[in-house]
Coordinates of C-alpha atoms in Angstrom, one line a residue:
X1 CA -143.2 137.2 75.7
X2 CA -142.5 140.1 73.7
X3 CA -144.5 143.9 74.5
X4 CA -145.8 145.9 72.2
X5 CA -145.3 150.0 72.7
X6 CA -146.6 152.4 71.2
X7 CA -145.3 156.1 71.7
X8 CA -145.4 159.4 70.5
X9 CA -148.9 159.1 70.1
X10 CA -152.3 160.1 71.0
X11 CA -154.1 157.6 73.1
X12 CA -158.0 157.9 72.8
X13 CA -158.9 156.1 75.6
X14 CA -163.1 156.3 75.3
X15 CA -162.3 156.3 79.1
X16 CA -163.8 159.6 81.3
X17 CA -161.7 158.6 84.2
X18 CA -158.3 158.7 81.8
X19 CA -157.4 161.0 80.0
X20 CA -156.1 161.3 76.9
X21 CA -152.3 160.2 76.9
X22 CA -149.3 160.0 74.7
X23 CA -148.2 156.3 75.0
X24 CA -149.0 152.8 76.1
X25 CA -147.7 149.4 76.9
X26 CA -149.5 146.0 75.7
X27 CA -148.6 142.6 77.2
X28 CA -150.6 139.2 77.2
X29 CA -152.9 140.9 74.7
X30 CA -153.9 143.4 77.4
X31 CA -153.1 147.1 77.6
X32 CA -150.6 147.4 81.4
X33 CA -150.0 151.1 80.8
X34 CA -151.1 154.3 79.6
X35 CA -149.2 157.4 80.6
X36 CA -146.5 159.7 79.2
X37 CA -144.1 158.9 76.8
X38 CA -140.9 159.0 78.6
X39 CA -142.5 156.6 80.7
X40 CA -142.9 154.1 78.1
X41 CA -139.6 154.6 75.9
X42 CA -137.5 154.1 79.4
X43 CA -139.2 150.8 80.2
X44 CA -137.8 149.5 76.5
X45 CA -136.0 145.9 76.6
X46 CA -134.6 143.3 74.5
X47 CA -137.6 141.3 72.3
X48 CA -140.2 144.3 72.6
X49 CA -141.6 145.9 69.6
X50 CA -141.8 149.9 69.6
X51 CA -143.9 152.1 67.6
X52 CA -143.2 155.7 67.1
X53 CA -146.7 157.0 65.8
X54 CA -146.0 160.5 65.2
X55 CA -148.2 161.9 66.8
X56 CA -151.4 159.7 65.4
X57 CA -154.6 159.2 66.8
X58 CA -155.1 155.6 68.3
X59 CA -158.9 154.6 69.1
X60 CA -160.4 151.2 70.6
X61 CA -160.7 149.0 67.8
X62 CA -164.0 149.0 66.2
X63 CA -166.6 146.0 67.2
X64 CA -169.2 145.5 64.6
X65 CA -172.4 144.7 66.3
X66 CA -174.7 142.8 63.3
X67 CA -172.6 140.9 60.8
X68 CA -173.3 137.4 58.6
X69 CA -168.7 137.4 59.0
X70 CA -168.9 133.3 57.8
X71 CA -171.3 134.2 55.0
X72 CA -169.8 137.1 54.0
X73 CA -166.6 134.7 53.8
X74 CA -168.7 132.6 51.2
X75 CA -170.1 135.2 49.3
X76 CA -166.7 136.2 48.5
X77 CA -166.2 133.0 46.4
X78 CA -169.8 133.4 44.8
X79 CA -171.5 135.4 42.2
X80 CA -171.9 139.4 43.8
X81 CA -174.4 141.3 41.8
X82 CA -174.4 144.4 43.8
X83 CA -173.2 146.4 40.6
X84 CA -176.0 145.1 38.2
X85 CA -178.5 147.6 37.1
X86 CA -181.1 145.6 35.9
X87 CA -182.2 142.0 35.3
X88 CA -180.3 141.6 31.9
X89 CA -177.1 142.7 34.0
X90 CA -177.4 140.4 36.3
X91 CA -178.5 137.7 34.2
X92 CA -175.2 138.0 32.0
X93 CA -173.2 137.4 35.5
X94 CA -175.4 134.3 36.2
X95 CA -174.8 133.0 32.1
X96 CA -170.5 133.9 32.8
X97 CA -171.2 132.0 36.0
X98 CA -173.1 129.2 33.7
X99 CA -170.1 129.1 31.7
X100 CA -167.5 127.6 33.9
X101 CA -169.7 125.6 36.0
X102 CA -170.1 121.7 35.7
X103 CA -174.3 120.6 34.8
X104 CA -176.4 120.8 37.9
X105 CA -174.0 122.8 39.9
X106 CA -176.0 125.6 42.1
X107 CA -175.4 128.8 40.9
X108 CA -175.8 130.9 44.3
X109 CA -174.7 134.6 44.2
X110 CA -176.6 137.9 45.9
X111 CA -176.6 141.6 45.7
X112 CA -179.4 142.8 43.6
X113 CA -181.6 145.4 43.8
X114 CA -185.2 146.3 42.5
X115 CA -184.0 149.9 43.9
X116 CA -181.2 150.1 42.0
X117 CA -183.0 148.9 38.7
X118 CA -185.0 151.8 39.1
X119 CA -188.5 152.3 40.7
X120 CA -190.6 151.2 37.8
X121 CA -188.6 147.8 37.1
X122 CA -190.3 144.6 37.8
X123 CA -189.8 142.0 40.2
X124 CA -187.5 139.6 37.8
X125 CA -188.7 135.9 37.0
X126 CA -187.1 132.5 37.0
X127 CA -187.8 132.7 32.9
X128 CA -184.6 134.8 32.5
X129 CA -182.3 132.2 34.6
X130 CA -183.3 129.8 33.2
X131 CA -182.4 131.5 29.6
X132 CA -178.7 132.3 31.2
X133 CA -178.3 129.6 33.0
X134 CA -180.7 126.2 31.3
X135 CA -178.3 123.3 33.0
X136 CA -177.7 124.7 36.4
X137 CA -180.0 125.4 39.6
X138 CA -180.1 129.6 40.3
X139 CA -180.8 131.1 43.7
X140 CA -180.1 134.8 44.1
X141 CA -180.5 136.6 47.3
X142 CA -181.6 140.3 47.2
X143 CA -179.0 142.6 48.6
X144 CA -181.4 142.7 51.9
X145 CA -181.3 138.9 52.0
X146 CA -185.2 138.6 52.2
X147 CA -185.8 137.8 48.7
X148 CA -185.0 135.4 46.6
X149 CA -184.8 135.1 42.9
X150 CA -184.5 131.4 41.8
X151 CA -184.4 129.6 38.4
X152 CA -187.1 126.9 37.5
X153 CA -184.5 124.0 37.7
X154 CA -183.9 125.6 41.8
X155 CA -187.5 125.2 42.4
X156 CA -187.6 121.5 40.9
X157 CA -185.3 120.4 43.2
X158 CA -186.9 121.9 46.4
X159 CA -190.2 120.6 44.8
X160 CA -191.8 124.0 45.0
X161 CA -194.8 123.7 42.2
X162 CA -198.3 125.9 41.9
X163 CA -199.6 123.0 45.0
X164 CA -196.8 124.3 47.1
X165 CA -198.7 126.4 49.7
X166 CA -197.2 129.3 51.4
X167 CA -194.9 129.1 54.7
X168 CA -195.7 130.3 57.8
X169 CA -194.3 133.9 57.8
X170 CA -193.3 133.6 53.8
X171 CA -194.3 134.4 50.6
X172 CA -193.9 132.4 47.2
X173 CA -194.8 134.6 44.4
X174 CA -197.3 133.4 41.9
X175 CA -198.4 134.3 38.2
X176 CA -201.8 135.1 37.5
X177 CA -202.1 131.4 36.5
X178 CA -200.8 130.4 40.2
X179 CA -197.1 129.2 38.9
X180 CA -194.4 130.0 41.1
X181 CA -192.5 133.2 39.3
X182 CA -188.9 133.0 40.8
X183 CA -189.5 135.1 43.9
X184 CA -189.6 133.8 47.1
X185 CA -189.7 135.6 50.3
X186 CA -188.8 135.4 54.2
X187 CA -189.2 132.1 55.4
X188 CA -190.0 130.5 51.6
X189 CA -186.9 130.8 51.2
X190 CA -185.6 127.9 53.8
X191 CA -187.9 126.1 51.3
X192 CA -184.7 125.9 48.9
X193 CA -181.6 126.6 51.5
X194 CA -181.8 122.3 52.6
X195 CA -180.5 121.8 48.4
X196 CA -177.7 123.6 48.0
X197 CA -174.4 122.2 48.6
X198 CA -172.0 123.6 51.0
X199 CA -169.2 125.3 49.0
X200 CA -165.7 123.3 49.0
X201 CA -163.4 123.2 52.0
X202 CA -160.2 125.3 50.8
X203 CA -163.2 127.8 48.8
X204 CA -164.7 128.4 52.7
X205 CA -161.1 129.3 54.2
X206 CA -159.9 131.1 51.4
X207 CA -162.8 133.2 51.8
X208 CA -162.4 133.5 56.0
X209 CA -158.6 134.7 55.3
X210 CA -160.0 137.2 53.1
X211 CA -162.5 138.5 55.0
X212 CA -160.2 138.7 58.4
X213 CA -157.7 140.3 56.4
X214 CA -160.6 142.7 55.2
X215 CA -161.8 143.7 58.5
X216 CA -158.1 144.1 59.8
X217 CA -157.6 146.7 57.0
X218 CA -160.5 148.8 58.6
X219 CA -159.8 148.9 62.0
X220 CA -162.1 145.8 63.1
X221 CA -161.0 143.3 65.9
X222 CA -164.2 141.9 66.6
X223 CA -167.8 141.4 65.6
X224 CA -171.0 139.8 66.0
X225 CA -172.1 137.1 63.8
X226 CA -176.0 137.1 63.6
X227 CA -177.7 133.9 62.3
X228 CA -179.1 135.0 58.6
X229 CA -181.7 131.7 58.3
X230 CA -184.9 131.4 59.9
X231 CA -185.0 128.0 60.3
X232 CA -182.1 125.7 60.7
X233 CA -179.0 127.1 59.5
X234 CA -176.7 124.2 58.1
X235 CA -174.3 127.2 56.8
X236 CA -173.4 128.7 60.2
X237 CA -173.5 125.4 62.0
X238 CA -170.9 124.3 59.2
X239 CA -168.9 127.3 60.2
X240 CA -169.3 127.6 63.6
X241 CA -167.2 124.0 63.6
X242 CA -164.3 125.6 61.3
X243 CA -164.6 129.0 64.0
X244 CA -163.9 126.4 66.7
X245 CA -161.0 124.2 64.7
X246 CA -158.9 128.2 64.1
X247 CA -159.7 129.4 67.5
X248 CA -158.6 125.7 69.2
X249 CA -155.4 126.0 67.0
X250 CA -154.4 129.5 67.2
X251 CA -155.7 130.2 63.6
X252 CA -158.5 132.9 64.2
X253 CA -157.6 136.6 64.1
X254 CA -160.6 138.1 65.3
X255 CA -163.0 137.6 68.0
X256 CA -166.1 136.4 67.1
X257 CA -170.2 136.8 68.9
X258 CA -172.4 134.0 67.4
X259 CA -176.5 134.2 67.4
X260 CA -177.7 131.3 66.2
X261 CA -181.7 130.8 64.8
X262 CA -184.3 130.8 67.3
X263 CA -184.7 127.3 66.0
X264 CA -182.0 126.0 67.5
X265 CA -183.3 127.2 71.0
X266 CA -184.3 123.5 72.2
X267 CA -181.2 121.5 71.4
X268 CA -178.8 125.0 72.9
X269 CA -181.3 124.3 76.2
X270 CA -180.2 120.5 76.2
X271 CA -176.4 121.4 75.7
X272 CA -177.0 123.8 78.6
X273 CA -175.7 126.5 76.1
X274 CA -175.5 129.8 78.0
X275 CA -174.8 133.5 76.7
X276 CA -171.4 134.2 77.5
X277 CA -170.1 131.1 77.0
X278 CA -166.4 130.3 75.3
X279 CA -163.3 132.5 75.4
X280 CA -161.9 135.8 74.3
X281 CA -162.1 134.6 70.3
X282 CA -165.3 132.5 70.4
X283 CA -168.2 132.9 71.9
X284 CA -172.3 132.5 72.5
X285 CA -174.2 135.3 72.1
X286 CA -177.8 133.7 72.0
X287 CA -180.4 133.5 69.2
X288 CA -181.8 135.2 66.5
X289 CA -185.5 135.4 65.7
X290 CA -187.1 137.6 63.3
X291 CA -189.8 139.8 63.7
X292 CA -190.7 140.9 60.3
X293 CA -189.3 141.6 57.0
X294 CA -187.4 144.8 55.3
X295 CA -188.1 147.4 53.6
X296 CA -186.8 146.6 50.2
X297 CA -189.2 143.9 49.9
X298 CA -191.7 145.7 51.2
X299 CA -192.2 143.2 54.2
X300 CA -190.9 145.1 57.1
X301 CA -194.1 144.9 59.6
X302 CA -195.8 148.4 60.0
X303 CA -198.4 149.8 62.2
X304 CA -200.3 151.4 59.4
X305 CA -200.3 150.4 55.4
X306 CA -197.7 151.3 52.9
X307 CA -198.3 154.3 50.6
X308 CA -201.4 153.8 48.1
X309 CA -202.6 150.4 49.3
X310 CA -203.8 148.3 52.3
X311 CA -200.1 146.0 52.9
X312 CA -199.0 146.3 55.9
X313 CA -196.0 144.0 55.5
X314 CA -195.1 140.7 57.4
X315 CA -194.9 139.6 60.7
X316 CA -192.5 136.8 60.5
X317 CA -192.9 135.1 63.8
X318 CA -196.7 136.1 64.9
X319 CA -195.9 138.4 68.3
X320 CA -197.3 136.1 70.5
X321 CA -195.1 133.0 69.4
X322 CA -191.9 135.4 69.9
X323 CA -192.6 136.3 73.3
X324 CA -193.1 132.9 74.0
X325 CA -189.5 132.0 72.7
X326 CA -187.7 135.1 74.3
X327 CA -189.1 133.9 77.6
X328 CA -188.4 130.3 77.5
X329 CA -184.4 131.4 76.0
X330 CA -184.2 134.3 79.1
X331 CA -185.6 131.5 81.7
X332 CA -182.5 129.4 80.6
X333 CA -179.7 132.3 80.6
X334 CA -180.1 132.8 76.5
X335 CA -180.3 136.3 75.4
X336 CA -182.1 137.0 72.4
X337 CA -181.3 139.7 69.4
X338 CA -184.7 140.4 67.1
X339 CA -184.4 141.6 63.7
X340 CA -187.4 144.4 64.1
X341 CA -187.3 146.9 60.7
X342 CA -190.7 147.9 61.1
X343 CA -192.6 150.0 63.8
X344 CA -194.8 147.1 64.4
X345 CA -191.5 144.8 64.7
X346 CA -190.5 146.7 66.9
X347 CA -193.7 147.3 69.4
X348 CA -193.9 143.5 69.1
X349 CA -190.2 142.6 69.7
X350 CA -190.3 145.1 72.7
X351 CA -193.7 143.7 74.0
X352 CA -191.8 139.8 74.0
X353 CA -188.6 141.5 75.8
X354 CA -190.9 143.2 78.5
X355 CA -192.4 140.2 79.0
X356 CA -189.5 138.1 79.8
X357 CA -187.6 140.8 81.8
X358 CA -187.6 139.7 85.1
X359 CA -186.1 136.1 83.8
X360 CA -183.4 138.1 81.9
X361 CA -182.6 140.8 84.2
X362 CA -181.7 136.9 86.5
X363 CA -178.8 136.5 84.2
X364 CA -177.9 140.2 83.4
X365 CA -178.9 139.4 79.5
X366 CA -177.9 141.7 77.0
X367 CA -181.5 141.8 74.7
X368 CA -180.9 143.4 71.5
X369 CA -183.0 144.6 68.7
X370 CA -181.5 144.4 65.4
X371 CA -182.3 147.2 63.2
X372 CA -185.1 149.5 64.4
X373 CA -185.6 151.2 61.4
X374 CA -188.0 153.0 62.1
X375 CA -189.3 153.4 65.9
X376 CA -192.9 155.0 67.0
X377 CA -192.1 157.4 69.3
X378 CA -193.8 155.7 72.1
X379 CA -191.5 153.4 72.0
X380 CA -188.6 155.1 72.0
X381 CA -187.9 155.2 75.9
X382 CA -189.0 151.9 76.3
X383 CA -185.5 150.2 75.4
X384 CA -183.9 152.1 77.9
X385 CA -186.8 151.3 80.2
X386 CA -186.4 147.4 79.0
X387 CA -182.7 147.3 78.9
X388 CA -182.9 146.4 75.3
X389 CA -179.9 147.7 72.6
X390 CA -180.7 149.5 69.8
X391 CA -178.4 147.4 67.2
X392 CA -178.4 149.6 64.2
X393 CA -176.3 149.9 60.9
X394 CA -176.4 153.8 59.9
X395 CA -174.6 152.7 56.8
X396 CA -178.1 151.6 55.4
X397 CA -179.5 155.4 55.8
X398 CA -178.1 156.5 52.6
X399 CA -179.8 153.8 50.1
X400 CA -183.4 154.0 52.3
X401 CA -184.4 157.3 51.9
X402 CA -185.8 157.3 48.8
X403 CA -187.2 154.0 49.4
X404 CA -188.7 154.8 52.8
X405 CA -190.2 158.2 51.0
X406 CA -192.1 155.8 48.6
X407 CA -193.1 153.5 50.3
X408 CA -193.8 154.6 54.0
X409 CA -194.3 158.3 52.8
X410 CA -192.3 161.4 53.1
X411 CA -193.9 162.4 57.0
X412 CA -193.5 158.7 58.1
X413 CA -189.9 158.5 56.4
X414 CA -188.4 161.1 58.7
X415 CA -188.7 158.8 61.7
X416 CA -186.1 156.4 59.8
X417 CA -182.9 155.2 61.9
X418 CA -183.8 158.0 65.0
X419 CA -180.0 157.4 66.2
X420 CA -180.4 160.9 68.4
X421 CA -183.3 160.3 69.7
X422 CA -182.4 156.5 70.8
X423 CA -179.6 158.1 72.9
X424 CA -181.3 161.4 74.2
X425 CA -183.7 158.3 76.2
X426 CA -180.6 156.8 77.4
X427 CA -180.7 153.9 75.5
X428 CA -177.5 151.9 74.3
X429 CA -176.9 151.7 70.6
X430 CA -174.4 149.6 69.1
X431 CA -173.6 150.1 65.7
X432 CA -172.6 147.7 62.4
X433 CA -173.2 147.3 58.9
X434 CA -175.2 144.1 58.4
X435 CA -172.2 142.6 56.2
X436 CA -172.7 141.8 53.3
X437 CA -175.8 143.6 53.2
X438 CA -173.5 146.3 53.3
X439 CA -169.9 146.6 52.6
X440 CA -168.2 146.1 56.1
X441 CA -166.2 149.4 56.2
X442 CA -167.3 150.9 59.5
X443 CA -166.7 154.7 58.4
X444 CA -170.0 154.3 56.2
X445 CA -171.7 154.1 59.2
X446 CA -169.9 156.4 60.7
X447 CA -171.0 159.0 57.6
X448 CA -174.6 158.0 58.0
X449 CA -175.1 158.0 61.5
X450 CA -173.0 161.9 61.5
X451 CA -174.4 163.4 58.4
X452 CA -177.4 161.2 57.4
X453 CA -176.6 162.4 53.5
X454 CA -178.9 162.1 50.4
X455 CA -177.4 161.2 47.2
X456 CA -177.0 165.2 46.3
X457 CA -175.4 165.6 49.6
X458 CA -178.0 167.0 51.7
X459 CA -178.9 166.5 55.0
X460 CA -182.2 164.2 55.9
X461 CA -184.0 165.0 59.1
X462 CA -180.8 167.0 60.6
X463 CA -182.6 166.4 64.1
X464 CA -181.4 163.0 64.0
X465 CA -178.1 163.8 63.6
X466 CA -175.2 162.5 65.9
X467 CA -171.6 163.9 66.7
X468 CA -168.4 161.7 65.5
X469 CA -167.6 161.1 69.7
X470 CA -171.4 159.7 70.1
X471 CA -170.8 157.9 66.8
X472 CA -167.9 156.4 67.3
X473 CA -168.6 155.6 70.7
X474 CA -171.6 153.4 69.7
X475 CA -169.1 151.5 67.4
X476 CA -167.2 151.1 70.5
X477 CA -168.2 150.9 73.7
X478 CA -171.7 150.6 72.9
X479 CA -171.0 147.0 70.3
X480 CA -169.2 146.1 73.5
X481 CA -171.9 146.2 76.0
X482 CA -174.3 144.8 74.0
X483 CA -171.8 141.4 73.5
X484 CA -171.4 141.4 77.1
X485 CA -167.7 142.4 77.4
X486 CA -167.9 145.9 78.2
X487 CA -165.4 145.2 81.1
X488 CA -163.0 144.2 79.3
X489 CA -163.4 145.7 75.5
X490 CA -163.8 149.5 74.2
X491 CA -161.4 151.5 75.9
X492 CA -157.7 151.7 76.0
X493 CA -157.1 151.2 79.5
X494 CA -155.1 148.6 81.7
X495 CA -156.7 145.3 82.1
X496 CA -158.4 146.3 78.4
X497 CA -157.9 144.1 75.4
X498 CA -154.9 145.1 73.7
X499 CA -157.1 145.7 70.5
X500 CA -156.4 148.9 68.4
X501 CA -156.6 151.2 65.6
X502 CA -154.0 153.7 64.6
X503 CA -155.5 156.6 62.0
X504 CA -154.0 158.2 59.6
X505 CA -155.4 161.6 60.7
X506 CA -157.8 162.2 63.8
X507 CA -161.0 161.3 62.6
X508 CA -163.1 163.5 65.5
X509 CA -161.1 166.6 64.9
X510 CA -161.3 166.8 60.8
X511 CA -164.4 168.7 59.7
X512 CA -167.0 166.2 59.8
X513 CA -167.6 166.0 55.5
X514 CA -163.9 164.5 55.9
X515 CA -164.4 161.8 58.7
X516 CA -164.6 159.2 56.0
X517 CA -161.4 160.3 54.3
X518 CA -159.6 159.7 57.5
X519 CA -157.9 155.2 57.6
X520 CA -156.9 153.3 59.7
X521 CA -153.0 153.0 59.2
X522 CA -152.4 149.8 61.6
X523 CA -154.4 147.6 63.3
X524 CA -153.7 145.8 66.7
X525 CA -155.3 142.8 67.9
X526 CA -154.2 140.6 71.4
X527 CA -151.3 143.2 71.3
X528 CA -150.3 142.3 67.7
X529 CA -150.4 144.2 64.9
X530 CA -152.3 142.2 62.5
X531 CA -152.4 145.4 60.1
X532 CA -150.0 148.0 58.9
X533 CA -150.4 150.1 55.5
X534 CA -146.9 150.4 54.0

């Protein structure tokens, strides 16, 4: 089998023990040497493949630690909204949409944003779908992917009428006559998920290749896929079988984490699922529950009201139902990741993961809370005290300031994604970007985690502010430990994965406004370069 070499180069190894170094050697998709360059160029044979970097910067390939990857893959064959600017907008990509659809076809698309419409818009209604849309069944999921806004025809056929009582955990909007409006929220919407078809076949893989091929361009070998239903969810489990069909056959190019819902816990116990189990390109990760809400619509979980009225958001799974399913999933070797926005997400989701310690610390589970968007600060040593990861997606600082100013208040709003403090405790943080909440472009983060810009460019709450090493290193190492393969995955040392990113210019030694001009140039996964910018 052919090696891979790379020379004239500057090996970032994320490793204290080695040194930077000028050249390496990849075989059996794993790094056997990093040394000096002569070294390398002299150990050159028939069938290997040399790279003369010219002096470039080469990093561990970035892990992305919270991503939907399969239904990212879909939404790149559905409606995106994320540049509408208001309900007419979007409406006029759901009537296009209309247009080349067959009757009674589901319209399903996402992206919008009462944000983005501006502060004073209203929440939209299923009376303008069904004006843009009057033969076909609309569901629209906010950019967050706790709302949705569905037409009249989408509620019909999930038999969601003014009788239709509220979900555990979920809201269904109502008129001041008690008619359903459009919007549902949290778990009302796994009211309507069950009635919409699964997209075609060749749609599903034309939208994996594109996404893989996406990620490869930014530097991404691997990622975490993080269940996005809280109830069943037929999407994943649909994909999860295609993941296993490329990976059996040599088809998938990057290496994939799954969490699937909390309410699948029962039937992973009877399979005897554990966390860690599969190979190097597909593996268990545990479950997902959710804690609360977000903040975009307004249901993140807080300790005290939102600005100017008595809400204080909602608690999804009631606390003392999650600590009940983070024990029983720890007592069988299944680690558990919590979507936690709010403070009093988070005290909960911490309160279930001190609870179940001792059965977790057993199997050396990696718990993980997703999110922490904003942390008391009594809680802030308690994840390193728990063992828990801070999973967080510093991409998502730029578009919540304003919000969290409104809504949480300006004093409250400072404790927002405390990425500093998180680490001064000695906590690990992993970082992401909640694709496609957020496009999947990892230097985003980067930017927001580094700089923690406002719109004009300033700086919010500079104390929080990390340096481009600690960032990237949470992108790195930090995604790796919390999927369990920190031995093997976020450093460019032997017996590491041969997985890779060459920059076009050293993105820790730019100025740090720059970081996010700095690309990735070529891309190596399993010692093949899946990527190179011509």
């Amino acid at each position: 089998m052919s090696r891979l070499l790379l020379v004239n180069a500057r090996i970032r190894t994320f490793d204290a023990n080695v040194p930077e170094q000028a050249a390496l050697i990849a075989e059996n998709g794993k790094i056997s040497y990093v040394g000096d360059d002569f070294t390398v160029r002299s150990s050159y044979r028939d069938g290997d493949e040399i790279y003369d970097l010219e002096g470039r910067s080469v990093f561990p390939a970035f892990h992305d630690a919270h991503t939907h990857f399969y239904h990212y893959a879909l939404t790149l064959r559905r409606l995106r909204l994320d540049d509408s600017h208001s309900e007419h907008a979007a409406c006029q990509g759901v009537r296009g949409t209309a247009d080349r659809s067959q009757p009674g076809e589901w319209i399903v698309g996402r992206g919008w944003s009462l944000a983005r419409w501006g502060n004073d818009a209203p929440w939209p209604t299923k009376a303008s779908l069904d004006e843009a849309a009057p033969n076909n069944p609309v569901a629209l999921s906010s950019k967050d992917g706790h709302t949705w806004w569905v037409s009249s025809k989408a509620l019909a056929a999930a038999g969601i009428t003014k009788a239709t009582k509220n979900p555990a955990g979920g809201v269904i909007e109502r008129d001041a006559a008690g008619e359903p409006t459009g919007i549902l929220r949290e778990t009302a919407l796994e009211l309507v998920k069950p009635f919409i078809a699964s997209p075609p076949a060749q749609a599903v893989r034309g939208g994996l290749l594109d996404a893989t091929l996406q990620f490869h361009t930014l530097g991404i070998a691997s990622a975490d896929i993080v269940a996005g239903s809280m109830g069943r969810d037929i999407e994943l489990e649909e994909g999860f079988r295609l993941l296993q069909t490329l990976a059996r056959t040599g088809g998938l190019a990057l290496r994939l984490n799954v969490y699937f819902p909390a309410h699948d816990l029962d039937r992973l116990i009877a399979c005897s699922f554990r966390s860690g189990f599969g190979s190097d390109w597909l593996r268990f990760g545990g479950i997902k529950l959710y804690a609360d809400g977000s903040l975009g619509s307004r249901t993140a979980a807080m300790l005290k009201p939102y600005e100017g009225g008595t809400d204080t958001g909602v608690e999804v799974l009631p606390a003392a139902e999650m600590a009940q399913i983070v024990k029983k999933a720890a007592e069988n070797g299944i680690a558990c990741a919590i979507h936690a926005i709010g403070d009093k997400a988070v005290r909960n989701a911490l309160d279930a993961f001190a609870a179940a310690k001792p059965a977790a610390d057993a199997f050396r589970l990696r718990q993980r809370l997703e999110h922490a968007q904003i942390v008391d600060p009594a809680d802030i040593p308690r994840f390193k005290q728990l063992g828990v990861v801070a999973s967080m997606q510093p991409c998502q600082i730029m578009g919540d300031i304003e919000p969290a100013e409104r809504l949480w208040g300006e004093e409250r709003a400072k404790r927002i994604f405390p990425v500093r403090s998180l680490m001064a405790s000695g906590a690990v943080v992993a970082f992401g970007t909640d694709v496609p909440v957020e496009p999947p472009d990892p230097r985003r983060s980067l930017k927001g985690a580094v700089l923690r810009p406002r719109e004009d460019g300033s700086i919010f709450n500079e104390a929080e502010c990390i340096g481009p090493w600690d960032a990237f290193l949470a992108y790195t190492r930090g995604s790796a430990w919390a999927a369990g393969v920190e031995d093997r995955a976020g450093r460019l040392v032997p017996g590491c994965r041969a997985d890779m990113a060459v920059w076009s210019e050293d993105p820790i030694e730019i100025p740090v406004k720059r970081m996010a001009d700095a690309a990735v140039v070529m891309t190596v996964i399993d010692g093949k370069v899946v990527f190179r910018k011509k």
